[in-house]
Amino acid sequence: MTKKWGLMAVLVFGLYVIAMYFYFFHGQNSGIPAALQGTAADPGTFLTAQELVLSEELSNIRNFLFFIATPLEWLLYFVILITGISHLFEKWSAGQFRWTIWRTAMYVFLLSLLLFILQFPLDYYRYTLSKSYGISTQLFSSWMRDNVIGFWLDFGMSVIMVMVLYWLIKKSPKRWWLYTWALTVPFSIFLMFIQPVVIDPIYNDFSPLKDKVLETKILSLAEQANIPSEHVYEVNMSEKTNALNAYVTGIGENSRIVLWDTTLNRLTDDEILFIMAHEMGHYLLKDIYINIAVYLFMTLIGLWLIAEILPWMISRYGSILKIKQMGNMNSLPLFLLISSFLVFFSSPLSNAVSRYQEVRADEYAMELVQNPEAAVSTFQQLTKAGLSEVNPSALVKWFRYSHPPMLERINKVAEKAEEEEN
């Protein structure tokens, strides 16, 4: 029976991969609408012929990898369950330690290490892909260091969360999901509070803006928006990438507006000021707090759905999945599989919320700096640096794009620039 289910899962995944391959490499062709061809939004006007080819190739590969990576994760969880590997990890951990915390830590470590090894080839391919297209500049040793750090950080947090989760499941089989969510609220806020000052500096070097002339301009802009000046930082990313970026992170006194040094090195002051105005828009429009609220709401719904689906699957397919009851630690891969499934299919909703926020931040930036030409050139430079796809298909936009496609963003600010000229 195990062999039958395993072969069936592999076959379904294989057919899915083939379908995605033909869709991205032989099917979909978004192109540029006729009305926008030759305008500032048309990548043919600001990318070279070679960059256009590379952008299309890289976008197709990235989109294909995105849509197979998560189903591959589901397949791995399923195989780990039906082959009894998860049960074996739990049994071995229980035989080695008396204390629950050490049993949990050992089980989580074994499961995390196995998943890390199984997913490493795809992660490494993504790294080499980015290097081959000139996006990544990161040495393998540095990339591997980031992966190892990420593994141990995830492991540490996972041990705490899994231990609390299964303790609640055993104590309250009916209400565990609600109590888990209640604990998620302060934990999530705590993580967002410490991330800018504890977690992020582990990966990269942050410092106050060094360019004092530019700093004066940004402080003047921040003063107009009533934003504290200490929220502007630069981060050394040129050792890892050629891409450009800026973002808002953290909450309260630890909130920061961050500029990558690649952005500082490659954009003009006017373009940087537009990016800063955009990030200030996020700050003033309270997008970070809105995102926390949306995340917590979706987490509540997700945990409730898991509480409904998980026991049903165990009661019906427990013998196949090698799970006797929900409170057993070896049910964790099933919990993670359902969670990943829900996150993947809820991403169009969360992405839609994010795109709405980005549109508002763009509008705020255009009002604050009153320089649509700089906005147009900024978006063009961002596209050029990342070889981004300016007009993705609807499927890609729904599932991948937390920002509006560059075609939409450039066209909007270009129209505003034309209005001002007239």
Short mmCIF file of C-alpha atoms in Angstrom, two decimals:
data_model
loop_
_atom_site.label_atom_id
_atom_site.label_comp_id
_atom_site.label_asym_id
_atom_site.label_seq_id
_atom_site.Cartn_x
_atom_site.Cartn_y
_atom_site.Cartn_z
CA MET A 1 0.00 0.00 0.00
CA THR A 2 2.85 2.38 0.88
CA LYS A 3 4.54 1.74 -2.45
CA LYS A 4 1.27 2.33 -4.31
CA TRP A 5 0.61 5.68 -2.62
CA GLY A 6 4.23 6.75 -3.05
CA LEU A 7 4.26 5.96 -6.76
CA MET A 8 0.92 7.69 -7.22
CA ALA A 9 2.21 10.84 -5.47
CA VAL A 10 5.39 10.88 -7.58
CA LEU A 11 3.36 10.37 -10.75
CA VAL A 12 0.96 13.22 -9.94
CA PHE A 13 3.89 15.50 -9.13
CA GLY A 14 5.65 14.52 -12.34
CA LEU A 15 2.58 15.28 -14.46
CA TYR A 16 2.21 18.61 -12.67
CA VAL A 17 5.84 19.51 -13.38
CA ILE A 18 5.39 18.67 -17.08
CA ALA A 19 2.24 20.82 -17.24
CA MET A 20 4.02 23.75 -15.59
CA TYR A 21 6.99 23.34 -17.93
CA PHE A 22 4.85 23.56 -21.04
CA TYR A 23 2.88 26.46 -19.59
CA PHE A 24 5.91 28.62 -18.82
CA PHE A 25 8.20 27.66 -21.69
CA HIS A 26 5.75 26.98 -24.50
CA GLY A 27 2.35 28.34 -23.47
CA GLN A 28 2.04 31.68 -21.73
CA ASN A 29 3.11 34.83 -23.55
CA SER A 30 2.04 38.01 -21.81
CA GLY A 31 3.80 40.45 -24.13
CA ILE A 32 3.26 44.20 -24.01
CA PRO A 33 -0.20 45.64 -24.78
CA ALA A 34 -0.23 47.45 -28.12
CA ALA A 35 -1.27 50.71 -26.44
CA LEU A 36 1.90 50.70 -24.31
CA GLN A 37 4.42 49.63 -26.94
CA GLY A 38 7.05 52.31 -27.41
CA THR A 39 6.10 54.09 -24.17
CA ALA A 40 8.25 54.45 -21.05
CA ALA A 41 6.60 51.28 -19.68
CA ASP A 42 7.76 49.19 -22.64
CA PRO A 43 10.98 47.37 -21.60
CA GLY A 44 12.12 47.63 -25.21
CA THR A 45 12.69 51.35 -24.62
CA PHE A 46 15.07 50.99 -21.66
CA LEU A 47 16.51 47.44 -21.88
CA THR A 48 19.03 46.30 -24.45
CA ALA A 49 18.18 43.45 -26.82
CA GLN A 50 20.33 41.08 -24.76
CA GLU A 51 18.70 42.19 -21.50
CA LEU A 52 15.26 41.58 -23.00
CA VAL A 53 16.22 38.01 -23.91
CA LEU A 54 17.85 37.37 -20.51
CA SER A 55 14.86 38.86 -18.70
CA GLU A 56 12.42 36.57 -20.51
CA GLU A 57 14.59 33.49 -19.97
CA LEU A 58 15.20 34.19 -16.30
CA SER A 59 11.56 35.05 -15.61
CA ASN A 60 10.33 31.81 -17.17
CA ILE A 61 12.81 29.75 -15.15
CA ARG A 62 12.06 31.57 -11.90
CA ASN A 63 8.31 31.24 -12.36
CA PHE A 64 8.64 27.55 -13.19
CA LEU A 65 10.81 26.90 -10.12
CA PHE A 66 8.41 28.83 -7.89
CA PHE A 67 5.42 26.76 -8.94
CA ILE A 68 7.18 23.41 -8.51
CA ALA A 69 9.08 24.18 -5.28
CA THR A 70 6.08 24.20 -2.94
CA PRO A 71 4.42 21.07 -4.40
CA LEU A 72 7.84 19.39 -4.12
CA GLU A 73 7.80 20.33 -0.43
CA TRP A 74 4.37 18.69 -0.11
CA LEU A 75 5.69 15.56 -1.80
CA LEU A 76 8.63 15.38 0.61
CA TYR A 77 6.35 15.68 3.64
CA PHE A 78 4.09 12.96 2.23
CA VAL A 79 6.97 10.56 1.50
CA ILE A 80 8.47 11.17 4.96
CA LEU A 81 5.12 10.18 6.46
CA ILE A 82 4.19 7.12 4.40
CA THR A 83 7.68 5.59 4.54
CA GLY A 84 7.59 5.77 8.33
CA ILE A 85 10.63 8.08 8.54
CA SER A 86 8.75 10.52 10.75
CA HIS A 87 7.62 7.69 13.03
CA LEU A 88 11.19 6.38 13.17
CA PHE A 89 12.52 9.84 14.13
CA GLU A 90 9.98 10.11 16.94
CA LYS A 91 10.68 6.60 18.23
CA TRP A 92 14.45 7.08 18.16
CA SER A 93 14.23 10.47 19.90
CA ALA A 94 12.01 9.04 22.62
CA GLY A 95 14.50 6.23 23.18
CA GLN A 96 17.40 8.64 23.62
CA PHE A 97 15.96 11.21 26.04
CA ARG A 98 13.58 11.29 29.01
CA TRP A 99 12.82 15.01 28.97
CA THR A 100 10.20 16.22 26.48
CA ILE A 101 12.21 19.26 25.46
CA TRP A 102 15.17 17.13 24.37
CA ARG A 103 12.94 14.64 22.58
CA THR A 104 11.30 17.51 20.72
CA ALA A 105 14.64 19.12 19.90
CA MET A 106 16.06 15.87 18.53
CA TYR A 107 12.99 15.10 16.43
CA VAL A 108 12.85 18.64 15.01
CA PHE A 109 16.59 18.54 14.31
CA LEU A 110 16.38 15.23 12.41
CA LEU A 111 13.35 16.37 10.40
CA SER A 112 14.87 19.80 9.66
CA LEU A 113 18.21 18.30 8.62
CA LEU A 114 16.53 15.78 6.30
CA LEU A 115 14.44 18.50 4.63
CA PHE A 116 17.49 20.77 4.35
CA ILE A 117 19.44 18.01 2.57
CA LEU A 118 16.56 17.04 0.26
CA GLN A 119 15.81 20.65 -0.72
CA PHE A 120 19.46 21.69 -1.03
CA PRO A 121 19.85 20.77 -4.74
CA LEU A 122 16.98 23.08 -5.73
CA ASP A 123 18.26 25.86 -3.46
CA TYR A 124 21.75 25.50 -4.92
CA TYR A 125 20.40 25.59 -8.46
CA ARG A 126 18.56 28.83 -7.69
CA TYR A 127 21.80 30.28 -6.33
CA THR A 128 23.83 29.29 -9.42
CA LEU A 129 21.02 30.52 -11.68
CA SER A 130 21.13 33.96 -10.10
CA LYS A 131 24.93 33.97 -10.42
CA SER A 132 24.86 32.96 -14.08
CA TYR A 133 22.49 35.81 -14.97
CA GLY A 134 24.60 38.38 -13.12
CA ILE A 135 22.07 39.06 -10.34
CA SER A 136 23.93 37.42 -7.47
CA THR A 137 27.53 38.34 -6.65
CA GLN A 138 27.68 36.24 -3.50
CA LEU A 139 30.50 33.75 -3.01
CA PHE A 140 29.47 30.16 -2.32
CA SER A 141 31.04 30.31 1.15
CA SER A 142 28.96 33.38 2.03
CA TRP A 143 25.80 31.84 0.57
CA MET A 144 26.38 28.62 2.50
CA ARG A 145 27.02 30.60 5.67
CA ASP A 146 23.64 32.33 5.29
CA ASN A 147 21.97 28.95 4.77
CA VAL A 148 23.58 27.45 7.87
CA ILE A 149 22.65 30.48 9.97
CA GLY A 150 19.10 30.29 8.67
CA PHE A 151 18.95 26.58 9.50
CA TRP A 152 19.95 27.09 13.14
CA LEU A 153 17.70 30.13 13.63
CA ASP A 154 14.74 28.23 12.19
CA PHE A 155 15.64 25.19 14.28
CA GLY A 156 15.74 27.18 17.52
CA MET A 157 12.37 28.83 16.91
CA SER A 158 10.85 25.58 15.64
CA VAL A 159 11.76 23.68 18.81
CA ILE A 160 9.97 26.26 20.95
CA MET A 161 6.90 26.42 18.70
CA VAL A 162 6.59 22.64 18.22
CA MET A 163 7.00 21.91 21.92
CA VAL A 164 4.29 24.42 22.86
CA LEU A 165 2.04 23.31 20.00
CA TYR A 166 2.02 19.63 20.94
CA TRP A 167 1.68 20.41 24.63
CA LEU A 168 -1.47 22.40 23.82
CA ILE A 169 -2.78 19.64 21.52
CA LYS A 170 -2.47 17.10 24.35
CA LYS A 171 -3.92 19.43 26.99
CA SER A 172 -6.82 20.70 24.88
CA PRO A 173 -7.56 18.58 21.78
CA LYS A 174 -10.58 20.75 20.89
CA ARG A 175 -9.29 24.27 21.61
CA TRP A 176 -5.56 23.95 20.97
CA TRP A 177 -5.78 26.00 17.77
CA LEU A 178 -7.26 29.01 19.61
CA TYR A 179 -4.69 28.90 22.41
CA THR A 180 -1.90 28.50 19.86
CA TRP A 181 -3.14 31.57 18.00
CA ALA A 182 -3.33 33.55 21.27
CA LEU A 183 0.35 32.80 21.88
CA THR A 184 1.19 33.59 18.25
CA VAL A 185 0.13 37.22 18.74
CA PRO A 186 2.82 38.30 21.26
CA PHE A 187 5.42 35.98 19.68
CA SER A 188 4.95 37.50 16.21
CA ILE A 189 5.09 41.06 17.54
CA PHE A 190 8.21 40.20 19.54
CA LEU A 191 9.93 38.80 16.44
CA MET A 192 9.07 41.88 14.38
CA PHE A 193 10.40 44.09 17.18
CA ILE A 194 13.79 42.34 17.44
CA GLN A 195 14.29 41.49 13.75
CA PRO A 196 15.91 44.82 12.69
CA VAL A 197 18.33 44.93 15.62
CA VAL A 198 19.03 41.24 16.33
CA ILE A 199 18.23 38.97 13.37
CA ASP A 200 18.95 41.10 10.28
CA PRO A 201 22.47 42.18 11.43
CA ILE A 202 23.45 38.50 11.64
CA TYR A 203 23.23 38.33 7.83
CA ASN A 204 24.33 41.83 6.77
CA ASP A 205 26.07 44.96 8.02
CA PHE A 206 23.78 47.92 8.77
CA SER A 207 24.88 51.50 9.41
CA PRO A 208 23.49 55.04 9.36
CA LEU A 209 23.55 56.65 5.91
CA LYS A 210 27.14 57.69 5.12
CA ASP A 211 26.45 60.17 2.31
CA LYS A 212 25.86 63.33 4.35
CA VAL A 213 24.68 65.41 1.37
CA LEU A 214 22.07 62.79 0.54
CA GLU A 215 21.30 62.42 4.23
CA THR A 216 20.42 66.11 4.42
CA LYS A 217 18.01 65.71 1.50
CA ILE A 218 16.39 62.64 3.06
CA LEU A 219 16.10 64.35 6.45
CA SER A 220 14.39 67.27 4.78
CA LEU A 221 11.98 64.89 3.09
CA ALA A 222 11.43 63.03 6.36
CA GLU A 223 10.71 66.33 8.12
CA GLN A 224 7.95 67.07 5.60
CA ALA A 225 6.47 63.66 6.37
CA ASN A 226 6.99 63.96 10.15
CA ILE A 227 9.18 60.84 10.27
CA PRO A 228 12.11 60.49 12.74
CA SER A 229 15.45 60.74 10.96
CA GLU A 230 16.96 57.75 12.79
CA HIS A 231 14.78 55.41 10.74
CA VAL A 232 17.05 55.64 7.65
CA TYR A 233 19.79 53.01 7.32
CA GLU A 234 21.96 51.53 4.61
CA VAL A 235 22.96 47.89 4.37
CA ASN A 236 25.94 46.35 2.62
CA MET A 237 24.38 44.13 -0.06
CA SER A 238 26.83 44.68 -2.93
CA GLU A 239 28.83 41.65 -1.77
CA LYS A 240 25.77 39.50 -2.40
CA THR A 241 23.76 40.99 -5.27
CA ASN A 242 23.53 43.52 -8.07
CA ALA A 243 19.79 43.97 -7.49
CA LEU A 244 18.38 47.18 -6.00
CA ASN A 245 16.02 47.39 -3.05
CA ALA A 246 14.72 49.36 -0.10
CA TYR A 247 12.23 48.32 2.55
CA VAL A 248 10.53 49.08 5.86
CA THR A 249 11.02 46.68 8.75
CA GLY A 250 10.39 46.45 12.48
CA ILE A 251 7.87 48.13 14.75
CA GLY A 252 7.94 50.82 17.41
CA GLU A 253 11.32 52.26 18.32
CA ASN A 254 13.05 49.52 16.30
CA SER A 255 11.32 50.34 13.01
CA ARG A 256 13.71 51.16 10.17
CA ILE A 257 13.69 52.35 6.59
CA VAL A 258 16.55 50.52 4.90
CA LEU A 259 18.40 51.22 1.65
CA TRP A 260 20.69 48.69 -0.01
CA ASP A 261 24.10 50.11 -0.88
CA THR A 262 23.56 48.90 -4.46
CA THR A 263 20.64 51.33 -4.62
CA LEU A 264 22.83 54.13 -3.29
CA ASN A 265 25.61 53.36 -5.77
CA ARG A 266 23.52 53.07 -8.93
CA LEU A 267 20.66 55.55 -8.60
CA THR A 268 20.66 59.33 -8.68
CA ASP A 269 19.72 61.38 -5.65
CA ASP A 270 16.31 62.18 -7.15
CA GLU A 271 15.63 58.48 -7.74
CA ILE A 272 16.73 57.60 -4.22
CA LEU A 273 14.51 60.32 -2.80
CA PHE A 274 11.54 58.83 -4.65
CA ILE A 275 12.33 55.42 -3.14
CA MET A 276 12.66 57.01 0.28
CA ALA A 277 9.33 58.76 -0.16
CA HIS A 278 7.77 55.43 -1.11
CA GLU A 279 9.12 53.78 2.06
CA MET A 280 8.02 56.76 4.13
CA GLY A 281 4.58 56.21 2.66
CA HIS A 282 4.55 52.70 4.10
CA TYR A 283 5.58 54.12 7.47
CA LEU A 284 2.97 56.87 7.55
CA LEU A 285 0.17 54.67 6.19
CA LYS A 286 0.86 52.16 9.02
CA ASP A 287 1.35 49.32 6.55
CA ILE A 288 3.52 47.37 8.98
CA TYR A 289 0.73 47.32 11.56
CA ILE A 290 -1.85 46.47 8.90
CA ASN A 291 0.33 43.58 7.78
CA ILE A 292 0.58 42.32 11.35
CA ALA A 293 -3.21 42.43 11.66
CA VAL A 294 -3.71 40.64 8.32
CA TYR A 295 -1.12 38.02 9.23
CA LEU A 296 -2.71 37.33 12.61
CA PHE A 297 -6.19 37.11 11.11
CA MET A 298 -5.05 34.68 8.41
CA THR A 299 -3.14 32.68 11.04
CA LEU A 300 -6.33 32.36 13.09
CA ILE A 301 -8.28 31.09 10.09
CA GLY A 302 -5.41 28.80 9.10
CA LEU A 303 -5.09 27.20 12.54
CA TRP A 304 -8.85 26.64 12.70
CA LEU A 305 -8.77 24.93 9.30
CA ILE A 306 -5.82 22.77 10.36
CA ALA A 307 -7.72 21.80 13.53
CA GLU A 308 -10.57 20.60 11.29
CA ILE A 309 -8.50 18.91 8.58
CA LEU A 310 -5.72 17.27 10.64
CA PRO A 311 -7.88 14.95 12.81
CA TRP A 312 -10.01 14.00 9.81
CA MET A 313 -6.96 13.01 7.76
CA ILE A 314 -5.50 11.02 10.65
CA SER A 315 -8.76 9.16 11.28
CA ARG A 316 -9.14 8.32 7.59
CA TYR A 317 -5.55 7.88 6.39
CA GLY A 318 -3.67 7.37 9.66
CA SER A 319 -2.61 3.82 8.80
CA ILE A 320 -1.12 4.98 5.49
CA LEU A 321 0.58 8.02 7.03
CA LYS A 322 1.85 5.98 10.02
CA ILE A 323 0.11 8.33 12.49
CA LYS A 324 -1.98 6.93 15.36
CA GLN A 325 -3.13 10.17 16.94
CA MET A 326 -2.77 13.91 16.48
CA GLY A 327 -0.77 14.40 19.69
CA ASN A 328 2.08 12.21 18.44
CA MET A 329 5.13 14.16 17.33
CA ASN A 330 5.36 12.21 14.09
CA SER A 331 2.23 14.02 12.86
CA LEU A 332 4.30 17.21 12.44
CA PRO A 333 5.03 16.68 8.71
CA LEU A 334 1.28 16.40 8.11
CA PHE A 335 0.74 19.61 10.09
CA LEU A 336 3.42 21.32 7.99
CA LEU A 337 1.99 19.92 4.74
CA ILE A 338 -1.49 21.28 5.47
CA SER A 339 -0.01 24.61 6.63
CA SER A 340 2.07 24.95 3.45
CA PHE A 341 -0.95 24.08 1.32
CA LEU A 342 -3.09 26.74 3.01
CA VAL A 343 -0.35 29.38 2.79
CA PHE A 344 0.21 28.69 -0.90
CA PHE A 345 -3.45 28.98 -1.86
CA SER A 346 -4.04 32.01 0.34
CA SER A 347 -1.08 33.87 -1.18
CA PRO A 348 -3.20 35.52 -3.92
CA LEU A 349 -5.19 37.24 -1.18
CA SER A 350 -2.16 38.37 0.84
CA ASN A 351 -0.41 39.47 -2.37
CA ALA A 352 -3.46 41.50 -3.39
CA VAL A 353 -3.38 43.32 -0.04
CA SER A 354 0.34 43.96 -0.46
CA ARG A 355 -0.08 45.28 -4.03
CA TYR A 356 -2.77 47.67 -2.80
CA GLN A 357 -0.35 48.97 -0.16
CA GLU A 358 2.38 49.41 -2.75
CA VAL A 359 0.05 51.42 -4.99
CA ARG A 360 -0.79 53.70 -2.06
CA ALA A 361 2.91 54.12 -1.23
CA ASP A 362 3.67 54.97 -4.88
CA GLU A 363 0.90 57.58 -4.88
CA TYR A 364 2.18 59.07 -1.64
CA ALA A 365 5.75 59.23 -2.99
CA MET A 366 4.61 61.01 -6.16
CA GLU A 367 2.73 63.57 -4.09
CA LEU A 368 5.63 64.10 -1.70
CA VAL A 369 8.51 64.50 -4.17
CA GLN A 370 6.55 65.86 -7.16
CA ASN A 371 9.04 64.27 -9.57
CA PRO A 372 7.33 61.68 -11.82
CA GLU A 373 10.35 61.58 -14.16
CA ALA A 374 12.48 60.29 -11.29
CA ALA A 375 9.78 57.72 -10.49
CA VAL A 376 9.79 56.45 -14.07
CA SER A 377 13.58 56.14 -14.22
CA THR A 378 13.65 54.50 -10.77
CA PHE A 379 11.27 51.73 -11.82
CA GLN A 380 13.20 51.28 -15.05
CA GLN A 381 16.48 50.93 -13.17
CA LEU A 382 14.93 48.44 -10.73
CA THR A 383 13.72 46.37 -13.67
CA LYS A 384 17.10 46.53 -15.38
CA ALA A 385 19.08 45.56 -12.27
CA GLY A 386 16.91 42.54 -11.47
CA LEU A 387 16.03 41.53 -15.05
CA SER A 388 12.45 41.61 -13.81
CA GLU A 389 9.38 40.56 -15.75
CA VAL A 390 7.36 43.73 -16.36
CA ASN A 391 4.09 42.11 -17.46
CA PRO A 392 3.60 38.64 -15.95
CA SER A 393 0.64 36.39 -16.64
CA ALA A 394 -2.33 36.59 -14.28
CA LEU A 395 -1.34 33.30 -12.61
CA VAL A 396 2.17 34.56 -11.83
CA LYS A 397 0.87 37.93 -10.66
CA TRP A 398 -1.63 36.37 -8.26
CA PHE A 399 0.79 33.94 -6.65
CA ARG A 400 4.19 35.70 -6.90
CA TYR A 401 3.74 39.45 -7.04
CA SER A 402 3.50 41.30 -3.73
CA HIS A 403 4.20 44.47 -5.77
CA PRO A 404 2.30 45.62 -8.87
CA PRO A 405 4.06 44.58 -12.10
CA MET A 406 6.49 47.22 -13.35
CA LEU A 407 4.39 47.75 -16.48
CA GLU A 408 1.57 49.06 -14.30
CA ARG A 409 3.80 51.12 -12.02
CA ILE A 410 5.80 52.76 -14.80
CA ASN A 411 2.72 53.47 -16.89
CA LYS A 412 0.97 55.13 -13.95
CA VAL A 413 3.81 57.52 -13.10
CA ALA A 414 4.53 58.13 -16.81
CA GLU A 415 0.92 59.23 -17.30
CA LYS A 416 1.29 61.61 -14.36
CA ALA A 417 4.49 63.01 -15.85
CA GLU A 418 2.73 63.59 -19.17
CA GLU A 419 -0.17 65.32 -17.40
CA GLU A 420 2.22 67.71 -15.67
CA GLU A 421 3.98 68.51 -18.95
CA ASN A 422 0.67 69.34 -20.60
#
